[in-house]
Structures are given as structure tokens and as C-alpha cells.
């Protein structure tokens, strides 16, 4: 379809034809729809040769758009177009659809700046719901909330609540910390990125008692903490500082009972949150919204994947290979008529360890890479024994 010169609109017929084209074209033209409606609202001569007295009458009779839809198109143009009165969207919003921008209308700029076009409509709606829920809580109610052991220092409190909400992630990182300590190493930022951001950029929403909700946007370059309650307040955080704080927070968790239940009071104050967005669409997760805010909506629970860890035993503790009957090739299907030897089993295990090592090197996860190096050395020694 040939694009109309939108600035040539100067009467009723040209306005009607232009809107027909825009409403039937791709959703990316919704900004132009808002621009046309604004001009019909503001320029008296455009509707002068029609029977309509205002833009709402015109849009309803000709296109079935009610007043709220007209208002939404206009507000989207006000908020997201260049200069607030243009047929063109600002560059940063060009990749969003009209449905997403409609949700973003009620969010502060500080929050919108942390969103990304690859977020789903559902994920943006979750953030919108979180924002609206926080605005319903009075400052007095927030001040009266019990902290329940939350650290006073802000970054420590953020990490503590993130680990408390994301128990599986915290447990995974705690295991990495323990492995690194056992090997005399210091966990690095790549270890933290693997645990908290396994598939690329990700956004968490947490709530700190006594302070409110916060949006944590993690990317390769760094972390941004946005105060949802006090929109516009942002705190940048380096991966180095986050990693050091996370290590201090997860060490005590290594000794906690995994089946320990939280107190009822803490459950009332804290809300389960999961990742709002993952980079890979096939693994997208959306934070379940608090039950007392949105009812009758099923909670989405998705287990995080974890890398396989080889069980490395000291060489002196490994049993000496004896016979084929006493050492069957576990987990390997034996083809009829083909003899599978213990050496074949060790070679298969060695190949698996090499593949795992390659994965860790590509991901620059040196702590876990060293684990597989040790495992490969052990497999080679065992193969010599076979």
C-alpha cells in the first residue's frame, strides 16, 4: 500500500481516507493514527465540511472508535512521538507494538526505560501490575512493615531479598561459591552471571519490607535497580559489587535446611516473584502476580535448568576395575552382538566431560571449567588403569 502524505490532510474526505489506510495497515502506524486524530481535534477546518462537531463523533460514526480508544491513540502520540506532536515515534519506541505501548502509558519513564521490545505483553503487564499495586500501599503501611532480618545496607538488602525470592538460583550460586572455596579460588562475575542471568538480559521484581518494590534489570554490562515506589530513582550496580555482596549472602545459606519454611508473617509481607524476562523466547518466564491483586490467574512456575556436575572422587577412593560383570556400562545401551568394555565406558564419560568443559570455556565460567579439567584428568588416569 502506497503511504499517504499525512501532511496533505486538510479536509473531511482526506482525513477519512488517511485514517482508513492507517487503521488497516500494520500496527506500527498507530502513532500516525493518534497524530491524525489530534489534528482533527485541534484544527477546526478539517471537520468543517462534515456533519460532525468533534473528533469523537467522527471516529465513532466512521470507524467505530469510542471516546476511550480515541483518547488512547492521542495519549500514545503525546507520550511516545517525537516532540509529543508528530507522526513519527521516538527511536527507542519504534520496535514496540501498540498493545505494549498502551500498557506503558501508565508507567513512569524511569520504568519504561528499563523495558525492552522483546518483552512480551504479559511481562510488561506484570510490571504494570506490580507498579500499580505498590502505589496502593501508603507510606505509613510501608514504615510499619517488619524487616525480619533484612540488612540495613541497601545493596545487601536487595541481594538478600533477591536470593530469598529466587531460592533455586541462590542455591545454585551457593554451590558455585562452595566449589570455588574448596579449590582455593574466588568466585568471579561470570559465575554470578551464569547463576542469575543464565540466558542473557533478565529482569527481577523484589519487595523489601519497609522500602517497597524494586525492579532489578541485569545485562552483560551491569545492573540497574529501579525504585518502583519512588519512580525515577535508579541505582546503578556493577557486577563486581553484586558478586561480592551475593557471595557474602549465600554463604550462610549453604548451611540452612532447604526444607525450612518461612514464617506466616513473612509470607504475608513477601510475594513470590520469578524472572519477568529471559532472552530466549522458548524459556520466557513471567513473574506471577500477587494473589490478592489479580485473582483467578494461574501461577506460572518454571524450573531453572542447571548444568550437570561430575562427581569427582579422589583417586585413592576409586574402586579398582575388576571384571565386566562387576562394572557394567551404566546408562549406555548395549547393542546386541556388540561387546561393550569398561574402556568404552570410560571413553564415553571422557567425551562427556570434554563437551562440558568446552561449554564452560565458551561461557567463561572458569570455576566450573576447572572442575571438569580435574574430572578429565581423573578419567584419563582411570582409562590407563583399564
Coordinates of C-alpha atoms in Angstrom, one line a residue:
X1 CA 0.0 0.0 0.0
X2 CA 1.4 3.4 -1.0
X3 CA 2.0 5.6 2.0
X4 CA -0.2 8.7 2.1
X5 CA 1.4 12.1 2.6
X6 CA -0.1 12.7 6.0
X7 CA 0.5 16.4 6.0
X8 CA -1.7 16.7 2.9
X9 CA -4.8 16.1 5.1
X10 CA -6.8 19.3 5.1
X11 CA -10.5 18.3 4.9
X12 CA -13.0 15.7 5.8
X13 CA -12.5 13.3 2.9
X14 CA -8.7 13.3 3.1
X15 CA -8.9 12.7 6.8
X16 CA -11.3 9.8 6.3
X17 CA -9.1 8.2 3.6
X18 CA -5.9 8.6 5.6
X19 CA -7.4 7.0 8.7
X20 CA -8.8 4.1 6.7
X21 CA -5.3 3.4 5.4
X22 CA -3.7 3.7 8.8
X23 CA -6.3 1.5 10.6
X24 CA -5.9 -1.2 8.0
X25 CA -2.1 -1.1 7.9
X26 CA 0.4 -2.5 10.2
X27 CA 0.2 -1.8 13.9
X28 CA 3.4 0.4 13.7
X29 CA 1.2 3.2 12.2
X30 CA -0.8 3.7 15.4
X31 CA 1.3 6.7 16.2
X32 CA 0.1 8.3 12.9
X33 CA -3.5 7.5 13.9
X34 CA -3.1 9.4 17.1
X35 CA -1.5 12.3 15.1
X36 CA -4.4 12.4 12.7
X37 CA -7.0 12.4 15.5
X38 CA -5.1 15.2 17.3
X39 CA -5.1 17.3 14.2
X40 CA -8.9 16.7 13.7
X41 CA -9.3 17.7 17.3
X42 CA -7.2 20.9 17.1
X43 CA -7.7 22.1 13.5
X44 CA -11.3 23.4 13.0
X45 CA -11.1 23.5 9.2
X46 CA -10.6 19.7 8.9
X47 CA -14.1 18.7 10.0
X48 CA -15.7 22.0 8.9
X49 CA -17.1 20.4 5.7
X50 CA -18.7 17.4 7.6
X51 CA -21.7 17.0 9.8
X52 CA -19.5 16.2 12.9
X53 CA -18.9 18.7 15.6
X54 CA -15.9 17.0 17.2
X55 CA -13.3 14.2 16.6
X56 CA -15.1 11.7 19.0
X57 CA -18.3 11.9 16.9
X58 CA -16.4 11.5 13.7
X59 CA -14.3 8.5 15.0
X60 CA -17.3 6.7 16.4
X61 CA -19.6 7.1 13.4
X62 CA -17.0 6.4 10.7
X63 CA -14.7 3.9 12.4
X64 CA -16.5 2.6 15.5
X65 CA -13.9 4.0 17.8
X66 CA -15.3 5.1 21.2
X67 CA -14.0 8.0 23.1
X68 CA -11.6 5.9 25.3
X69 CA -10.0 4.5 22.1
X70 CA -9.6 7.9 20.6
X71 CA -8.1 9.1 23.9
X72 CA -5.6 6.2 24.0
X73 CA -4.4 6.8 20.4
X74 CA -3.9 10.5 21.3
X75 CA -2.2 9.8 24.6
X76 CA 0.2 7.4 22.9
X77 CA 1.1 10.0 20.4
X78 CA 1.5 12.6 23.2
X79 CA 3.8 10.3 25.2
X80 CA 5.9 8.4 22.6
X81 CA 6.0 10.5 19.4
X82 CA 8.9 12.9 18.6
X83 CA 8.2 16.1 20.4
X84 CA 4.9 14.9 21.6
X85 CA 3.1 16.0 18.4
X86 CA 4.5 14.1 15.5
X87 CA 3.6 11.3 13.1
X88 CA 6.8 9.6 14.0
X89 CA 7.6 7.6 17.1
X90 CA 10.7 8.2 19.1
X91 CA 13.5 5.9 18.0
X92 CA 13.6 4.0 21.3
X93 CA 9.9 3.0 21.0
X94 CA 9.8 2.0 17.3
X95 CA 10.0 -1.7 18.0
X96 CA 7.1 -1.8 20.4
X97 CA 3.5 -2.6 19.3
X98 CA 0.5 -0.5 20.1
X99 CA -0.7 -3.0 22.7
X100 CA 2.6 -2.8 24.6
X101 CA 2.7 1.0 24.4
X102 CA -0.9 1.2 25.7
X103 CA 0.3 -0.7 28.8
X104 CA 3.3 1.6 29.1
X105 CA 1.2 4.7 29.1
X106 CA 0.6 4.4 32.9
X107 CA 4.2 3.6 33.7
X108 CA 6.8 6.3 34.6
X109 CA 9.6 7.0 32.1
X110 CA 12.1 5.6 34.5
X111 CA 10.5 2.2 34.4
X112 CA 9.8 2.3 30.6
X113 CA 13.5 3.0 30.0
X114 CA 14.3 -0.4 31.6
X115 CA 11.9 -2.3 29.4
X116 CA 12.8 -3.8 26.0
X117 CA 10.9 -4.6 22.8
X118 CA 11.5 -8.4 23.2
X119 CA 9.5 -8.4 26.4
X120 CA 6.1 -10.0 25.9
X121 CA 2.9 -8.1 26.5
X122 CA 2.2 -10.3 29.5
X123 CA 5.6 -9.5 31.0
X124 CA 5.1 -5.7 30.6
X125 CA 1.6 -6.2 32.1
X126 CA 3.1 -7.9 35.1
X127 CA 5.4 -4.9 35.7
X128 CA 2.5 -2.6 35.3
X129 CA 0.5 -4.6 37.9
X130 CA 3.4 -4.5 40.3
X131 CA 3.7 -0.7 39.9
X132 CA 0.0 -0.2 40.5
X133 CA 0.0 -2.5 43.5
X134 CA 2.9 -0.6 45.1
X135 CA 1.1 2.7 44.6
X136 CA -1.9 1.4 46.6
X137 CA 0.2 0.9 49.8
X138 CA 0.5 4.0 51.9
X139 CA 3.8 5.3 53.2
X140 CA 2.7 4.6 56.8
X141 CA 2.0 1.0 56.0
X142 CA 5.4 0.6 54.5
X143 CA 7.1 2.2 57.5
X144 CA 5.3 -0.2 59.8
X145 CA 6.4 -3.4 58.0
X146 CA 8.7 -5.6 60.0
X147 CA 12.1 -6.1 58.4
X148 CA 12.6 -9.7 59.5
X149 CA 16.3 -9.8 59.4
X150 CA 16.7 -7.8 56.2
X151 CA 20.1 -5.9 56.2
X152 CA 20.1 -2.2 56.7
X153 CA 22.6 -1.5 53.9
X154 CA 20.6 -1.0 50.6
X155 CA 22.6 -3.3 48.2
X156 CA 22.9 -6.0 50.8
X157 CA 19.1 -5.8 51.3
X158 CA 18.5 -6.0 47.6
X159 CA 20.7 -9.1 47.2
X160 CA 19.3 -10.7 50.3
X161 CA 15.7 -10.3 49.1
X162 CA 16.6 -11.5 45.6
X163 CA 18.2 -14.6 47.0
X164 CA 15.3 -15.1 49.4
X165 CA 12.8 -15.0 46.5
X166 CA 14.9 -16.9 44.0
X167 CA 15.8 -19.9 46.2
X168 CA 16.9 -22.2 43.4
X169 CA 19.1 -19.5 41.9
X170 CA 20.7 -18.7 45.2
X171 CA 21.3 -22.4 45.9
X172 CA 23.0 -22.8 42.5
X173 CA 25.3 -19.8 43.2
X174 CA 26.0 -21.1 46.8
X175 CA 27.1 -24.4 45.3
X176 CA 29.5 -22.5 42.9
X177 CA 30.8 -20.5 45.8
X178 CA 31.5 -23.7 47.8
X179 CA 33.2 -25.4 44.9
X180 CA 35.4 -22.3 44.3
X181 CA 36.4 -22.2 48.0
X182 CA 37.2 -25.9 48.1
X183 CA 39.6 -25.3 45.2
X184 CA 41.1 -22.2 46.7
X185 CA 39.5 -19.9 44.1
X186 CA 37.4 -16.7 44.4
X187 CA 34.1 -16.8 42.5
X188 CA 34.1 -14.3 39.7
X189 CA 31.5 -12.2 38.0
X190 CA 31.0 -14.8 35.3
X191 CA 30.0 -17.3 37.9
X192 CA 27.4 -14.8 39.2
X193 CA 26.1 -14.1 35.6
X194 CA 25.7 -17.8 35.0
X195 CA 23.6 -18.2 38.1
X196 CA 21.5 -15.1 38.0
X197 CA 21.4 -14.4 34.3
X198 CA 21.8 -17.8 32.5
X199 CA 20.2 -16.8 29.3
X200 CA 21.1 -13.2 28.8
X201 CA 19.3 -10.0 30.0
X202 CA 16.8 -10.6 32.7
X203 CA 14.5 -8.5 35.0
X204 CA 13.6 -9.4 38.5
X205 CA 11.0 -7.8 40.7
X206 CA 11.5 -7.9 44.5
X207 CA 10.0 -6.3 47.5
X208 CA 12.0 -5.1 50.5
X209 CA 10.0 -4.8 53.8
X210 CA 10.0 -1.2 54.9
X211 CA 11.1 0.1 51.5
X212 CA 8.8 -1.2 48.7
X213 CA 9.2 -2.9 45.3
X214 CA 12.3 -2.7 43.2
X215 CA 12.9 -3.7 39.6
X216 CA 16.4 -5.3 39.0
X217 CA 17.5 -5.2 35.4
X218 CA 20.5 -7.4 34.7
X219 CA 22.5 -7.2 31.5
X220 CA 26.0 -8.1 30.4
X221 CA 27.3 -4.6 31.0
X222 CA 25.8 -4.1 34.5
X223 CA 22.8 -3.9 36.8
X224 CA 20.2 -1.2 37.3
X225 CA 17.9 -1.1 40.3
X226 CA 14.8 1.0 39.8
X227 CA 12.7 2.1 42.7
X228 CA 9.1 1.2 41.7
X229 CA 7.6 3.0 44.6
X230 CA 9.5 6.2 44.0
X231 CA 9.6 6.3 40.2
X232 CA 12.6 7.9 38.7
X233 CA 15.1 6.8 41.4
X234 CA 17.7 4.5 39.9
X235 CA 20.8 2.9 41.4
X236 CA 23.5 1.5 39.1
X237 CA 25.3 -1.5 40.4
X238 CA 28.5 -3.1 39.0
X239 CA 28.8 -6.9 38.6
X240 CA 31.8 -6.8 40.8
X241 CA 29.9 -5.3 43.7
X242 CA 26.9 -7.5 43.2
X243 CA 29.1 -10.6 43.1
X244 CA 30.9 -9.7 46.3
X245 CA 27.6 -9.0 48.1
X246 CA 26.0 -12.1 46.7
X247 CA 28.9 -14.3 47.9
X248 CA 28.5 -12.9 51.5
X249 CA 24.8 -13.5 51.4
X250 CA 24.7 -17.1 50.0
X251 CA 27.5 -18.5 52.3
X252 CA 25.1 -18.8 55.3
X253 CA 22.5 -20.4 53.0
X254 CA 24.8 -23.3 52.4
X255 CA 24.1 -24.5 56.0
X256 CA 20.4 -23.8 56.0
X257 CA 17.8 -26.5 55.9
X258 CA 16.4 -26.4 52.4
X259 CA 13.0 -27.6 53.7
X260 CA 12.9 -24.8 56.3
X261 CA 9.5 -23.0 56.0
X262 CA 9.2 -19.2 56.2
X263 CA 7.1 -17.7 59.0
X264 CA 3.5 -16.9 58.2
X265 CA 4.2 -13.3 58.9
X266 CA 7.0 -13.2 56.3
X267 CA 4.8 -14.9 53.8
X268 CA 2.2 -12.2 54.2
X269 CA 4.7 -9.5 53.6
X270 CA 6.8 -11.0 50.8
X271 CA 5.5 -12.1 47.4
X272 CA 6.9 -14.8 45.2
X273 CA 8.4 -13.4 42.1
X274 CA 10.2 -15.0 39.2
X275 CA 12.0 -13.7 36.2
X276 CA 10.0 -11.3 34.2
X277 CA 12.0 -11.8 31.1
X278 CA 14.6 -14.2 29.7
X279 CA 16.5 -13.6 26.5
X280 CA 15.4 -16.8 24.7
X281 CA 11.7 -16.8 23.9
X282 CA 11.4 -20.5 24.4
X283 CA 12.4 -20.1 28.1
X284 CA 10.4 -16.9 28.9
X285 CA 9.0 -16.7 32.3
X286 CA 6.7 -14.1 33.8
X287 CA 6.5 -13.2 37.4
X288 CA 3.2 -14.5 38.9
X289 CA 1.2 -11.5 40.2
X290 CA 0.2 -11.4 43.9
X291 CA -2.9 -13.3 44.5
X292 CA -4.7 -10.5 46.4
X293 CA -4.1 -8.2 43.4
X294 CA -5.0 -10.4 40.4
X295 CA -7.3 -13.4 41.2
X296 CA -8.2 -16.5 39.2
X297 CA -4.9 -16.3 37.2
X298 CA -2.8 -19.5 37.4
X299 CA 0.7 -19.1 38.7
X300 CA 3.5 -19.9 36.2
X301 CA 6.2 -22.0 37.8
X302 CA 9.2 -22.9 35.7
X303 CA 12.2 -24.8 36.9
X304 CA 15.6 -23.4 36.1
X305 CA 18.0 -25.6 34.3
X306 CA 21.3 -26.4 35.9
X307 CA 24.5 -27.8 34.4
X308 CA 25.4 -31.4 35.2
X309 CA 28.1 -31.7 37.8
X310 CA 30.5 -34.6 37.6
X311 CA 31.0 -36.4 40.8
X312 CA 34.8 -36.3 41.2
X313 CA 36.2 -38.6 43.8
X314 CA 39.8 -38.7 44.9
X315 CA 41.8 -41.2 43.0
X316 CA 42.7 -43.3 46.1
X317 CA 39.0 -43.7 46.9
X318 CA 38.0 -45.1 43.5
X319 CA 37.5 -48.8 43.4
X320 CA 39.9 -50.7 41.2
X321 CA 38.3 -52.1 38.0
X322 CA 37.7 -55.8 38.2
X323 CA 35.6 -57.6 35.6
X324 CA 32.9 -56.7 33.0
X325 CA 30.2 -58.2 35.2
X326 CA 31.2 -56.2 38.2
X327 CA 31.5 -52.9 36.2
X328 CA 28.6 -52.8 33.7
X329 CA 28.4 -49.8 31.4
X330 CA 25.8 -47.8 33.3
X331 CA 23.5 -45.7 31.3
X332 CA 24.8 -46.9 27.9
X333 CA 22.7 -49.0 25.7
X334 CA 24.4 -52.2 24.7
X335 CA 23.9 -53.2 21.1
X336 CA 23.0 -56.9 20.5
X337 CA 26.1 -58.7 19.3
X338 CA 28.5 -55.9 20.3
X339 CA 30.7 -56.2 23.4
X340 CA 30.8 -53.0 25.5
X341 CA 34.0 -52.9 27.5
X342 CA 34.9 -50.9 30.7
X343 CA 37.3 -48.9 28.4
X344 CA 34.4 -47.9 26.2
X345 CA 32.5 -46.7 29.3
X346 CA 35.5 -44.5 30.4
X347 CA 35.9 -43.1 26.9
X348 CA 32.2 -42.2 26.8
X349 CA 32.5 -40.5 30.1
X350 CA 35.6 -38.7 29.0
X351 CA 33.8 -37.4 25.9
X352 CA 31.0 -36.0 28.1
X353 CA 33.4 -34.2 30.4
X354 CA 35.3 -32.7 27.4
X355 CA 32.0 -31.4 26.0
X356 CA 31.0 -29.9 29.3
X357 CA 34.5 -28.3 29.6
X358 CA 34.0 -26.7 26.2
X359 CA 30.7 -25.3 27.2
X360 CA 32.2 -23.7 30.4
X361 CA 35.1 -22.2 28.5
X362 CA 32.7 -20.6 25.9
X363 CA 30.7 -19.2 28.8
X364 CA 33.9 -18.1 30.6
X365 CA 32.9 -19.9 33.8
X366 CA 36.4 -20.7 34.9
X367 CA 35.4 -22.1 38.3
X368 CA 33.3 -24.9 36.8
X369 CA 35.7 -25.3 33.9
X370 CA 38.4 -26.3 36.4
X371 CA 36.1 -28.8 37.9
X372 CA 35.8 -30.5 34.5
X373 CA 39.6 -30.3 34.0
X374 CA 40.1 -32.3 37.2
X375 CA 37.4 -34.7 36.1
X376 CA 39.1 -35.3 32.7
X377 CA 42.4 -35.9 34.4
X378 CA 40.7 -38.4 36.6
X379 CA 39.1 -40.2 33.6
X380 CA 42.4 -40.4 31.8
X381 CA 44.1 -42.0 34.8
X382 CA 41.2 -44.4 35.2
X383 CA 41.5 -45.3 31.5
X384 CA 45.1 -46.1 31.9
X385 CA 44.1 -48.4 34.8
X386 CA 41.6 -50.1 32.5

